[in-house]
Amino acid sequence: MSLTRRTVLRAAAAAVPVAALPATALTATAQPTTTRPTAKTTGREPASIGRLAEKIEAGMAKYAIPGVGLGVWYRGREYVRGFGVTNVDQPTPVTADTVFRIGSTTKTFTGTVIMHLVECGRISLDRPVRAYLPDFQTNDPSVAARITVRQLLNHSAGWQGDYFEDFGDGDDALARYVAGVQKLPQLTPLGKVFAYNNAAIGVAARIIEVVTGKPYETAARELVVDPLGLRHTRYFPSELGGFSVAASHNVVDGKAVVEPSFYPMPRALHSIGGLISSARDQLRYAPSTWATGASRTCSPTTPEGPCSRAPARAAPCSSR
């Protein structure tokens, strides 16, 4: 099944941490609500955080956004809030742990898994893709023979990047997706032009599957999601039992309405834009990508202020 870019972007963005009803249109039970900063935040909240909250509430009212999850890392401390409701039909407050589809931020997780495997010596960024996927084919045969893992990740593959086929829910969905890359036209020379490329990230995810011997989602959870303690971050809606889940919405006649058809995401596209996560988890994940070496050094005298916690680490290296 072939999907349009518009359909995929709707699915990826319909419930991201921004979306809802104008404040003036909400009932008493569905008024925009705010979850105040976590217990980790001490002292007075910076005025800039309050101003940001005001802008978010104004934007919600202007654009009919039902719910927003906010996470800010500011001067060494984290601030998390929820605004509005998860579902205009069954309104419950959005909190810092409410999960939304995070769209293309998923690609950073895919890249992080690759880099973990690089650090562990199981992938080399400058080896050809065919070192891991011997049967890999592209529309231009010379590209398939030369493209490296690095070029997949830096969006310089050069072939058409918008490729949104649905290959079902089986563990072979990603392999079948990558086999279809062969039909995508080569638009620019390999390695010469940056052009956002969804399909190339899918190929990178397939390398993860082959190197680990596990489905992409399993490898991502075992190597990054679970070791970082991201307890509200999942790939499959079936894993969201007991979670606060932001429904997907559309805007009709200036009002937010629940639109379930926007939520599904083909499994073949999970590595590209299918992750479901919360504002709190995204804040926990972010410092792990800032760290260099074993830890990030912070002190009370650094410009950004003291760190409230050290960055979490991904899984240790293993042979499998």
PDB file of C-alpha atoms in Angstrom:
ATOM      1  CA  MET A   1       0.000   0.000   0.000  1.00  0.00           C
ATOM      2  CA  SER A   2       1.405   3.379  -1.003  1.00  0.00           C
ATOM      3  CA  LEU A   3       0.817   6.389   1.236  1.00  0.00           C
ATOM      4  CA  THR A   4       1.122  10.048   0.358  1.00  0.00           C
ATOM      5  CA  ARG A   5       3.504  12.406   2.139  1.00  0.00           C
ATOM      6  CA  ARG A   6       0.499  14.311   3.447  1.00  0.00           C
ATOM      7  CA  THR A   7      -0.988  11.155   4.997  1.00  0.00           C
ATOM      8  CA  VAL A   8       2.257  10.194   6.699  1.00  0.00           C
ATOM      9  CA  LEU A   9       2.897  13.687   8.016  1.00  0.00           C
ATOM     10  CA  ARG A  10      -0.626  13.817   9.430  1.00  0.00           C
ATOM     11  CA  ALA A  11      -0.052  10.536  11.235  1.00  0.00           C
ATOM     12  CA  ALA A  12       3.300  11.686  12.542  1.00  0.00           C
ATOM     13  CA  ALA A  13       2.168  15.139  13.598  1.00  0.00           C
ATOM     14  CA  ALA A  14      -1.522  14.849  14.460  1.00  0.00           C
ATOM     15  CA  ALA A  15      -0.741  14.300  18.132  1.00  0.00           C
ATOM     16  CA  VAL A  16       2.740  15.639  18.663  1.00  0.00           C
ATOM     17  CA  PRO A  17       3.247  17.719  21.788  1.00  0.00           C
ATOM     18  CA  VAL A  18       1.223  20.554  20.318  1.00  0.00           C
ATOM     19  CA  ALA A  19      -2.446  20.463  19.403  1.00  0.00           C
ATOM     20  CA  ALA A  20      -6.389  21.823  20.663  1.00  0.00           C
ATOM     21  CA  LEU A  21      -9.585  23.687  21.446  1.00  0.00           C
ATOM     22  CA  PRO A  22      -9.567  27.453  21.918  1.00  0.00           C
ATOM     23  CA  ALA A  23      -9.512  28.149  25.635  1.00  0.00           C
ATOM     24  CA  THR A  24     -12.725  30.118  25.354  1.00  0.00           C
ATOM     25  CA  ALA A  25     -14.494  27.147  23.797  1.00  0.00           C
ATOM     26  CA  LEU A  26     -13.559  24.573  26.425  1.00  0.00           C
ATOM     27  CA  THR A  27     -15.964  23.335  29.043  1.00  0.00           C
ATOM     28  CA  ALA A  28     -15.159  23.623  32.697  1.00  0.00           C
ATOM     29  CA  THR A  29     -13.834  20.055  32.743  1.00  0.00           C
ATOM     30  CA  ALA A  30     -11.673  20.656  29.691  1.00  0.00           C
ATOM     31  CA  GLN A  31     -10.039  23.977  30.495  1.00  0.00           C
ATOM     32  CA  PRO A  32      -6.347  24.109  29.615  1.00  0.00           C
ATOM     33  CA  THR A  33      -4.551  22.753  32.631  1.00  0.00           C
ATOM     34  CA  THR A  34      -0.933  23.103  33.535  1.00  0.00           C
ATOM     35  CA  THR A  35       1.248  20.565  35.278  1.00  0.00           C
ATOM     36  CA  ARG A  36       3.743  22.581  37.268  1.00  0.00           C
ATOM     37  CA  PRO A  37       7.470  21.823  37.140  1.00  0.00           C
ATOM     38  CA  THR A  38       8.581  18.505  38.597  1.00  0.00           C
ATOM     39  CA  ALA A  39       9.846  18.038  42.108  1.00  0.00           C
ATOM     40  CA  LYS A  40      13.371  18.078  40.657  1.00  0.00           C
ATOM     41  CA  THR A  41      12.910  21.767  40.007  1.00  0.00           C
ATOM     42  CA  THR A  42      13.569  23.833  43.104  1.00  0.00           C
ATOM     43  CA  GLY A  43      13.314  27.523  43.730  1.00  0.00           C
ATOM     44  CA  ARG A  44      11.408  30.091  41.767  1.00  0.00           C
ATOM     45  CA  GLU A  45      10.471  29.332  38.182  1.00  0.00           C
ATOM     46  CA  PRO A  46      12.331  31.589  35.706  1.00  0.00           C
ATOM     47  CA  ALA A  47      10.190  34.295  34.169  1.00  0.00           C
ATOM     48  CA  SER A  48      11.155  33.050  30.711  1.00  0.00           C
ATOM     49  CA  ILE A  49       9.437  29.727  31.391  1.00  0.00           C
ATOM     50  CA  GLY A  50       6.278  31.559  32.384  1.00  0.00           C
ATOM     51  CA  ARG A  51       6.401  33.653  29.218  1.00  0.00           C
ATOM     52  CA  LEU A  52       6.837  30.500  27.138  1.00  0.00           C
ATOM     53  CA  ALA A  53       3.782  28.969  28.818  1.00  0.00           C
ATOM     54  CA  GLU A  54       1.747  32.063  27.991  1.00  0.00           C
ATOM     55  CA  LYS A  55       2.754  31.831  24.335  1.00  0.00           C
ATOM     56  CA  ILE A  56       1.804  28.162  24.227  1.00  0.00           C
ATOM     57  CA  GLU A  57      -1.631  28.851  25.676  1.00  0.00           C
ATOM     58  CA  ALA A  58      -2.133  31.678  23.176  1.00  0.00           C
ATOM     59  CA  GLY A  59      -1.133  29.396  20.326  1.00  0.00           C
ATOM     60  CA  MET A  60      -3.487  26.679  21.533  1.00  0.00           C
ATOM     61  CA  ALA A  61      -6.353  29.116  21.490  1.00  0.00           C
ATOM     62  CA  LYS A  62      -5.454  30.533  18.094  1.00  0.00           C
ATOM     63  CA  TYR A  63      -4.912  27.226  16.280  1.00  0.00           C
ATOM     64  CA  ALA A  64      -7.435  24.958  18.040  1.00  0.00           C
ATOM     65  CA  ILE A  65      -4.828  22.754  19.689  1.00  0.00           C
ATOM     66  CA  PRO A  66      -6.334  20.467  22.346  1.00  0.00           C
ATOM     67  CA  GLY A  67      -3.226  19.460  24.264  1.00  0.00           C
ATOM     68  CA  VAL A  68       0.475  20.201  24.583  1.00  0.00           C
ATOM     69  CA  GLY A  69       3.291  18.530  26.466  1.00  0.00           C
ATOM     70  CA  LEU A  70       6.221  20.826  27.265  1.00  0.00           C
ATOM     71  CA  GLY A  71       9.715  19.934  28.376  1.00  0.00           C
ATOM     72  CA  VAL A  72      12.479  22.509  28.725  1.00  0.00           C
ATOM     73  CA  TRP A  73      16.070  22.040  29.872  1.00  0.00           C
ATOM     74  CA  TYR A  74      17.133  25.486  31.067  1.00  0.00           C
ATOM     75  CA  ARG A  75      20.265  26.422  32.959  1.00  0.00           C
ATOM     76  CA  GLY A  76      20.899  22.926  34.162  1.00  0.00           C
ATOM     77  CA  ARG A  77      17.343  22.178  35.284  1.00  0.00           C
ATOM     78  CA  GLU A  78      14.305  20.628  33.731  1.00  0.00           C
ATOM     79  CA  TYR A  79      10.825  22.105  33.563  1.00  0.00           C
ATOM     80  CA  VAL A  80       7.919  19.950  32.428  1.00  0.00           C
ATOM     81  CA  ARG A  81       4.266  20.852  31.980  1.00  0.00           C
ATOM     82  CA  GLY A  82       1.087  19.672  30.393  1.00  0.00           C
ATOM     83  CA  PHE A  83      -1.491  21.965  28.825  1.00  0.00           C
ATOM     84  CA  GLY A  84      -5.056  21.188  27.803  1.00  0.00           C
ATOM     85  CA  VAL A  85      -6.552  17.741  27.316  1.00  0.00           C
ATOM     86  CA  THR A  86      -5.638  14.460  25.659  1.00  0.00           C
ATOM     87  CA  ASN A  87      -8.988  14.011  23.920  1.00  0.00           C
ATOM     88  CA  VAL A  88     -11.735  16.575  23.368  1.00  0.00           C
ATOM     89  CA  ASP A  89     -14.412  13.853  23.550  1.00  0.00           C
ATOM     90  CA  GLN A  90     -13.125  12.349  26.802  1.00  0.00           C
ATOM     91  CA  PRO A  91     -11.113  15.190  28.301  1.00  0.00           C
ATOM     92  CA  THR A  92      -8.396  14.313  30.764  1.00  0.00           C
ATOM     93  CA  PRO A  93      -5.496  16.662  31.495  1.00  0.00           C
ATOM     94  CA  VAL A  94      -2.266  16.385  29.561  1.00  0.00           C
ATOM     95  CA  THR A  95       0.663  15.773  31.911  1.00  0.00           C
ATOM     96  CA  ALA A  96       4.416  15.552  31.497  1.00  0.00           C
ATOM     97  CA  ASP A  97       3.978  11.795  31.008  1.00  0.00           C
ATOM     98  CA  THR A  98       1.249  11.974  28.357  1.00  0.00           C
ATOM     99  CA  VAL A  99       2.512  10.286  25.206  1.00  0.00           C
ATOM    100  CA  PHE A 100       2.346  11.770  21.714  1.00  0.00           C
ATOM    101  CA  ARG A 101       3.740  10.637  18.402  1.00  0.00           C
ATOM    102  CA  ILE A 102       7.024  12.506  18.109  1.00  0.00           C
ATOM    103  CA  GLY A 103       7.291  12.341  14.316  1.00  0.00           C
ATOM    104  CA  SER A 104      10.725  12.760  12.782  1.00  0.00           C
ATOM    105  CA  THR A 105      12.421  13.191  16.152  1.00  0.00           C
ATOM    106  CA  THR A 106      12.320   9.383  15.912  1.00  0.00           C
ATOM    107  CA  LYS A 107      15.178   9.650  13.414  1.00  0.00           C
ATOM    108  CA  THR A 108      17.500  10.823  16.198  1.00  0.00           C
ATOM    109  CA  PHE A 109      16.766   7.594  18.061  1.00  0.00           C
ATOM    110  CA  THR A 110      17.610   5.572  14.961  1.00  0.00           C
ATOM    111  CA  GLY A 111      20.831   7.530  14.606  1.00  0.00           C
ATOM    112  CA  THR A 112      21.623   7.045  18.290  1.00  0.00           C
ATOM    113  CA  VAL A 113      21.248   3.271  17.957  1.00  0.00           C
ATOM    114  CA  ILE A 114      23.596   3.321  14.964  1.00  0.00           C
ATOM    115  CA  MET A 115      26.159   5.367  16.891  1.00  0.00           C
ATOM    116  CA  HIS A 116      25.919   3.030  19.853  1.00  0.00           C
ATOM    117  CA  LEU A 117      26.772   0.153  17.525  1.00  0.00           C
ATOM    118  CA  VAL A 118      29.610   2.253  16.079  1.00  0.00           C
ATOM    119  CA  GLU A 119      31.023   2.815  19.569  1.00  0.00           C
ATOM    120  CA  CYS A 120      30.775  -0.909  20.185  1.00  0.00           C
ATOM    121  CA  GLY A 121      32.728  -1.664  17.003  1.00  0.00           C
ATOM    122  CA  ARG A 122      29.849  -3.392  15.236  1.00  0.00           C
ATOM    123  CA  ILE A 123      29.243  -0.761  12.569  1.00  0.00           C
ATOM    124  CA  SER A 124      31.660   1.581  10.800  1.00  0.00           C
ATOM    125  CA  LEU A 125      30.228   4.830   9.461  1.00  0.00           C
ATOM    126  CA  ASP A 126      32.492   4.806   6.418  1.00  0.00           C
ATOM    127  CA  ARG A 127      31.967   1.217   5.345  1.00  0.00           C
ATOM    128  CA  PRO A 128      29.689   0.624   2.369  1.00  0.00           C
ATOM    129  CA  VAL A 129      26.068  -0.211   3.118  1.00  0.00           C
ATOM    130  CA  ARG A 130      26.609  -3.459   1.235  1.00  0.00           C
ATOM    131  CA  ALA A 131      29.042  -4.572   3.934  1.00  0.00           C
ATOM    132  CA  TYR A 132      25.898  -5.071   6.025  1.00  0.00           C
ATOM    133  CA  LEU A 133      23.223  -5.451   3.332  1.00  0.00           C
ATOM    134  CA  PRO A 134      24.942  -7.400   0.511  1.00  0.00           C
ATOM    135  CA  ASP A 135      21.819  -7.452  -1.645  1.00  0.00           C
ATOM    136  CA  PHE A 136      21.088  -3.738  -1.364  1.00  0.00           C
ATOM    137  CA  GLN A 137      20.033  -2.189  -4.678  1.00  0.00           C
ATOM    138  CA  THR A 138      19.325   1.334  -5.875  1.00  0.00           C
ATOM    139  CA  ASN A 139      17.982   2.756  -9.097  1.00  0.00           C
ATOM    140  CA  ASP A 140      21.516   3.805 -10.025  1.00  0.00           C
ATOM    141  CA  PRO A 141      23.618   0.626  -9.518  1.00  0.00           C
ATOM    142  CA  SER A 142      26.780   2.619  -8.859  1.00  0.00           C
ATOM    143  CA  VAL A 143      25.176   4.288  -5.845  1.00  0.00           C
ATOM    144  CA  ALA A 144      24.307   0.996  -4.178  1.00  0.00           C
ATOM    145  CA  ALA A 145      27.901  -0.113  -4.567  1.00  0.00           C
ATOM    146  CA  ARG A 146      29.403   3.058  -3.066  1.00  0.00           C
ATOM    147  CA  ILE A 147      27.039   4.542  -0.478  1.00  0.00           C
ATOM    148  CA  THR A 148      28.235   4.448   3.115  1.00  0.00           C
ATOM    149  CA  VAL A 149      26.413   4.324   6.431  1.00  0.00           C
ATOM    150  CA  ARG A 150      27.472   7.917   7.082  1.00  0.00           C
ATOM    151  CA  GLN A 151      25.784   9.067   3.863  1.00  0.00           C
ATOM    152  CA  LEU A 152      22.541   7.417   4.927  1.00  0.00           C
ATOM    153  CA  LEU A 153      22.563   9.416   8.147  1.00  0.00           C
ATOM    154  CA  ASN A 154      23.695  12.768   6.740  1.00  0.00           C
ATOM    155  CA  HIS A 155      20.955  12.871   4.089  1.00  0.00           C
ATOM    156  CA  SER A 156      23.296  12.864   1.096  1.00  0.00           C
ATOM    157  CA  ALA A 157      22.124   9.594  -0.501  1.00  0.00           C
ATOM    158  CA  GLY A 158      20.621  11.548  -3.379  1.00  0.00           C
ATOM    159  CA  TRP A 159      17.693   9.306  -4.202  1.00  0.00           C
ATOM    160  CA  GLN A 160      14.072  10.361  -3.732  1.00  0.00           C
ATOM    161  CA  GLY A 161      13.517  10.554  -0.002  1.00  0.00           C
ATOM    162  CA  ASP A 162       9.732  10.465   0.228  1.00  0.00           C
ATOM    163  CA  TYR A 163       8.902   6.767   0.186  1.00  0.00           C
ATOM    164  CA  PHE A 164       5.946   5.787   2.357  1.00  0.00           C
ATOM    165  CA  GLU A 165       4.905   2.244   1.461  1.00  0.00           C
ATOM    166  CA  ASP A 166       2.990   0.118   3.959  1.00  0.00           C
ATOM    167  CA  PHE A 167       4.299  -3.467   4.118  1.00  0.00           C
ATOM    168  CA  GLY A 168       2.116  -4.718   6.929  1.00  0.00           C
ATOM    169  CA  ASP A 169       2.809  -5.440  10.585  1.00  0.00           C
ATOM    170  CA  GLY A 170       5.204  -8.376  10.267  1.00  0.00           C
ATOM    171  CA  ASP A 171       8.855  -8.446  11.291  1.00  0.00           C
ATOM    172  CA  ASP A 172       9.740  -8.387   7.582  1.00  0.00           C
ATOM    173  CA  ALA A 173       8.129  -4.992   6.980  1.00  0.00           C
ATOM    174  CA  LEU A 174      11.386  -3.039   7.060  1.00  0.00           C
ATOM    175  CA  ALA A 175      13.273  -5.540   4.884  1.00  0.00           C
ATOM    176  CA  ARG A 176      10.527  -5.312   2.280  1.00  0.00           C
ATOM    177  CA  TYR A 177      10.594  -1.512   2.490  1.00  0.00           C
ATOM    178  CA  VAL A 178      14.358  -1.419   1.861  1.00  0.00           C
ATOM    179  CA  ALA A 179      14.016  -3.775  -1.092  1.00  0.00           C
ATOM    180  CA  GLY A 180      11.686  -1.199  -2.628  1.00  0.00           C
ATOM    181  CA  VAL A 181      14.311   1.562  -2.479  1.00  0.00           C
ATOM    182  CA  GLN A 182      15.573   0.251  -5.817  1.00  0.00           C
ATOM    183  CA  LYS A 183      12.683   1.914  -7.631  1.00  0.00           C
ATOM    184  CA  LEU A 184      13.387   5.404  -6.246  1.00  0.00           C
ATOM    185  CA  PRO A 185      14.950   7.757  -8.798  1.00  0.00           C
ATOM    186  CA  GLN A 186      18.410   9.189  -8.133  1.00  0.00           C
ATOM    187  CA  LEU A 187      17.877  12.958  -7.983  1.00  0.00           C
ATOM    188  CA  THR A 188      21.342  14.253  -7.040  1.00  0.00           C
ATOM    189  CA  PRO A 189      24.857  12.769  -7.097  1.00  0.00           C
ATOM    190  CA  LEU A 190      25.771  10.597  -4.141  1.00  0.00           C
ATOM    191  CA  GLY A 191      27.364  12.578  -1.307  1.00  0.00           C
ATOM    192  CA  LYS A 192      27.128  15.962  -3.026  1.00  0.00           C
ATOM    193  CA  VAL A 193      23.833  17.492  -1.856  1.00  0.00           C
ATOM    194  CA  PHE A 194      22.008  17.543   1.477  1.00  0.00           C
ATOM    195  CA  ALA A 195      18.371  16.622   0.843  1.00  0.00           C
ATOM    196  CA  TYR A 196      16.137  15.346   3.632  1.00  0.00           C
ATOM    197  CA  ASN A 197      15.767  11.629   3.040  1.00  0.00           C
ATOM    198  CA  ASN A 198      13.269   9.466   4.889  1.00  0.00           C
ATOM    199  CA  ALA A 199      14.092   6.347   2.875  1.00  0.00           C
ATOM    200  CA  ALA A 200      17.803   6.518   3.739  1.00  0.00           C
ATOM    201  CA  ILE A 201      16.980   6.409   7.458  1.00  0.00           C
ATOM    202  CA  GLY A 202      14.879   3.314   6.780  1.00  0.00           C
ATOM    203  CA  VAL A 203      17.940   1.680   5.207  1.00  0.00           C
ATOM    204  CA  ALA A 204      19.985   2.597   8.290  1.00  0.00           C
ATOM    205  CA  ALA A 205      17.348   0.964  10.472  1.00  0.00           C
ATOM    206  CA  ARG A 206      17.556  -2.198   8.385  1.00  0.00           C
ATOM    207  CA  ILE A 207      21.304  -2.271   9.060  1.00  0.00           C
ATOM    208  CA  ILE A 208      20.467  -2.196  12.770  1.00  0.00           C
ATOM    209  CA  GLU A 209      18.221  -5.237  12.284  1.00  0.00           C
ATOM    210  CA  VAL A 210      20.887  -7.201  10.417  1.00  0.00           C
ATOM    211  CA  VAL A 211      23.734  -6.340  12.780  1.00  0.00           C
ATOM    212  CA  THR A 212      21.756  -7.084  15.963  1.00  0.00           C
ATOM    213  CA  GLY A 213      19.688  -9.951  14.579  1.00  0.00           C
ATOM    214  CA  LYS A 214      16.578  -8.333  16.036  1.00  0.00           C
ATOM    215  CA  PRO A 215      13.639  -6.286  14.770  1.00  0.00           C
ATOM    216  CA  TYR A 216      14.416  -2.574  14.706  1.00  0.00           C
ATOM    217  CA  GLU A 217      11.993  -1.743  17.536  1.00  0.00           C
ATOM    218  CA  THR A 218      13.454  -4.430  19.803  1.00  0.00           C
ATOM    219  CA  ALA A 219      17.005  -3.295  19.159  1.00  0.00           C
ATOM    220  CA  ALA A 220      16.112   0.349  19.773  1.00  0.00           C
ATOM    221  CA  ARG A 221      14.433  -0.481  23.063  1.00  0.00           C
ATOM    222  CA  GLU A 222      17.216  -2.756  24.287  1.00  0.00           C
ATOM    223  CA  LEU A 223      20.087  -0.478  23.286  1.00  0.00           C
ATOM    224  CA  VAL A 224      18.697   3.008  23.922  1.00  0.00           C
ATOM    225  CA  VAL A 225      15.108   3.360  25.149  1.00  0.00           C
ATOM    226  CA  ASP A 226      15.176   1.004  28.139  1.00  0.00           C
ATOM    227  CA  PRO A 227      18.759   1.688  29.324  1.00  0.00           C
ATOM    228  CA  LEU A 228      17.948   5.409  29.402  1.00  0.00           C
ATOM    229  CA  GLY A 229      14.908   4.718  31.574  1.00  0.00           C
ATOM    230  CA  LEU A 230      12.405   6.045  29.046  1.00  0.00           C
ATOM    231  CA  ARG A 231       9.362   4.433  30.634  1.00  0.00           C
ATOM    232  CA  HIS A 232       6.835   6.215  28.450  1.00  0.00           C
ATOM    233  CA  THR A 233       8.481   5.666  25.071  1.00  0.00           C
ATOM    234  CA  ARG A 234       7.204   2.929  22.763  1.00  0.00           C
ATOM    235  CA  TYR A 235       6.782   2.090  19.088  1.00  0.00           C
ATOM    236  CA  PHE A 236       3.530   0.127  19.127  1.00  0.00           C
ATOM    237  CA  PRO A 237       0.132   1.431  20.276  1.00  0.00           C
ATOM    238  CA  SER A 238      -0.457  -2.025  21.791  1.00  0.00           C
ATOM    239  CA  GLU A 239       2.269  -1.196  24.337  1.00  0.00           C
ATOM    240  CA  LEU A 240       0.480   1.878  25.684  1.00  0.00           C
ATOM    241  CA  GLY A 241      -1.837   0.185  28.170  1.00  0.00           C
ATOM    242  CA  GLY A 242      -2.183   2.334  31.292  1.00  0.00           C
ATOM    243  CA  PHE A 243      -0.519   5.338  29.653  1.00  0.00           C
ATOM    244  CA  SER A 244      -2.007   8.792  29.236  1.00  0.00           C
ATOM    245  CA  VAL A 245      -2.288   8.947  25.435  1.00  0.00           C
ATOM    246  CA  ALA A 246      -2.913  12.055  23.351  1.00  0.00           C
ATOM    247  CA  ALA A 247      -5.508  11.272  20.693  1.00  0.00           C
ATOM    248  CA  SER A 248      -5.047  12.496  17.146  1.00  0.00           C
ATOM    249  CA  HIS A 249      -7.209  15.468  16.196  1.00  0.00           C
ATOM    250  CA  ASN A 250      -8.229  17.425  13.147  1.00  0.00           C
ATOM    251  CA  VAL A 251      -9.517  20.999  13.001  1.00  0.00           C
ATOM    252  CA  VAL A 252     -13.001  21.382  11.521  1.00  0.00           C
ATOM    253  CA  ASP A 253     -14.707  24.770  11.348  1.00  0.00           C
ATOM    254  CA  GLY A 254     -12.134  26.160  13.744  1.00  0.00           C
ATOM    255  CA  LYS A 255     -12.643  23.466  16.393  1.00  0.00           C
ATOM    256  CA  ALA A 256     -10.604  20.404  17.309  1.00  0.00           C
ATOM    257  CA  VAL A 257     -12.277  17.059  16.626  1.00  0.00           C
ATOM    258  CA  VAL A 258     -10.911  13.590  17.321  1.00  0.00           C
ATOM    259  CA  GLU A 259      -9.731  11.893  14.119  1.00  0.00           C
ATOM    260  CA  PRO A 260      -8.611   8.285  14.785  1.00  0.00           C
ATOM    261  CA  SER A 261      -7.570   7.728  11.161  1.00  0.00           C
ATOM    262  CA  PHE A 262      -4.632  10.091  11.662  1.00  0.00           C
ATOM    263  CA  TYR A 263      -2.997   7.896  14.328  1.00  0.00           C
ATOM    264  CA  PRO A 264      -1.866   4.654  12.615  1.00  0.00           C
ATOM    265  CA  MET A 265       1.729   4.501  11.362  1.00  0.00           C
ATOM    266  CA  PRO A 266       2.941   1.686   9.070  1.00  0.00           C
ATOM    267  CA  ARG A 267       5.528  -0.495  10.773  1.00  0.00           C
ATOM    268  CA  ALA A 268       7.923  -0.037   7.856  1.00  0.00           C
ATOM    269  CA  LEU A 269       8.104   3.642   8.813  1.00  0.00           C
ATOM    270  CA  HIS A 270       8.705   3.188  12.556  1.00  0.00           C
ATOM    271  CA  SER A 271      12.382   4.162  12.323  1.00  0.00           C
ATOM    272  CA  ILE A 272      11.479   7.266  10.337  1.00  0.00           C
ATOM    273  CA  GLY A 273       8.661   8.747  12.394  1.00  0.00           C
ATOM    274  CA  GLY A 274       6.788   6.169  14.451  1.00  0.00           C
ATOM    275  CA  LEU A 275       8.021   6.609  18.015  1.00  0.00           C
ATOM    276  CA  ILE A 276       5.523   7.528  20.750  1.00  0.00           C
ATOM    277  CA  SER A 277       6.918   9.369  23.765  1.00  0.00           C
ATOM    278  CA  SER A 278       6.337  11.960  26.482  1.00  0.00           C
ATOM    279  CA  ALA A 279       7.809  15.362  27.248  1.00  0.00           C
ATOM    280  CA  ARG A 280       9.473  13.997  30.376  1.00  0.00           C
ATOM    281  CA  ASP A 281      11.087  11.132  28.475  1.00  0.00           C
ATOM    282  CA  GLN A 282      12.299  13.457  25.738  1.00  0.00           C
ATOM    283  CA  LEU A 283      14.037  15.570  28.372  1.00  0.00           C
ATOM    284  CA  ARG A 284      15.670  12.485  29.813  1.00  0.00           C
ATOM    285  CA  TYR A 285      16.811  11.401  26.365  1.00  0.00           C
ATOM    286  CA  ALA A 286      18.215  14.748  25.233  1.00  0.00           C
ATOM    287  CA  PRO A 287      21.177  15.033  27.652  1.00  0.00           C
ATOM    288  CA  SER A 288      22.348  11.554  26.619  1.00  0.00           C
ATOM    289  CA  THR A 289      22.922  12.910  23.120  1.00  0.00           C
ATOM    290  CA  TRP A 290      24.810  15.940  24.441  1.00  0.00           C
ATOM    291  CA  ALA A 291      27.296  13.882  26.448  1.00  0.00           C
ATOM    292  CA  THR A 292      30.802  13.244  25.186  1.00  0.00           C
ATOM    293  CA  GLY A 293      32.807  10.456  26.716  1.00  0.00           C
ATOM    294  CA  ALA A 294      31.553   8.903  29.911  1.00  0.00           C
ATOM    295  CA  SER A 295      29.783  11.948  31.292  1.00  0.00           C
ATOM    296  CA  ARG A 296      28.985  15.614  30.849  1.00  0.00           C
ATOM    297  CA  THR A 297      30.813  17.931  33.206  1.00  0.00           C
ATOM    298  CA  CYS A 298      28.797  20.629  34.937  1.00  0.00           C
ATOM    299  CA  SER A 299      29.458  22.810  37.929  1.00  0.00           C
ATOM    300  CA  PRO A 300      27.704  25.683  39.685  1.00  0.00           C
ATOM    301  CA  THR A 301      30.012  28.115  37.886  1.00  0.00           C
ATOM    302  CA  THR A 302      29.372  26.991  34.304  1.00  0.00           C
ATOM    303  CA  PRO A 303      27.268  29.417  32.218  1.00  0.00           C
ATOM    304  CA  GLU A 304      24.392  26.988  31.962  1.00  0.00           C
ATOM    305  CA  GLY A 305      24.298  26.427  35.697  1.00  0.00           C
ATOM    306  CA  PRO A 306      24.567  23.166  37.659  1.00  0.00           C
ATOM    307  CA  CYS A 307      23.283  19.908  36.230  1.00  0.00           C
ATOM    308  CA  SER A 308      20.468  18.370  38.251  1.00  0.00           C
ATOM    309  CA  ARG A 309      21.523  14.911  37.074  1.00  0.00           C
ATOM    310  CA  ALA A 310      24.146  13.244  34.912  1.00  0.00           C
ATOM    311  CA  PRO A 311      23.133  12.149  31.423  1.00  0.00           C
ATOM    312  CA  ALA A 312      21.858   8.595  31.317  1.00  0.00           C
ATOM    313  CA  ARG A 313      23.833   6.072  29.287  1.00  0.00           C
ATOM    314  CA  ALA A 314      22.803   3.620  26.604  1.00  0.00           C
ATOM    315  CA  ALA A 315      23.319  -0.132  26.959  1.00  0.00           C
ATOM    316  CA  PRO A 316      26.809  -1.572  27.432  1.00  0.00           C
ATOM    317  CA  CYS A 317      28.406  -3.211  24.423  1.00  0.00           C
ATOM    318  CA  SER A 318      27.851  -6.879  23.792  1.00  0.00           C
ATOM    319  CA  SER A 319      28.629  -9.330  21.037  1.00  0.00           C
ATOM    320  CA  ARG A 320      24.950  -9.755  20.226  1.00  0.00           C
TER     321      ARG A 320
END
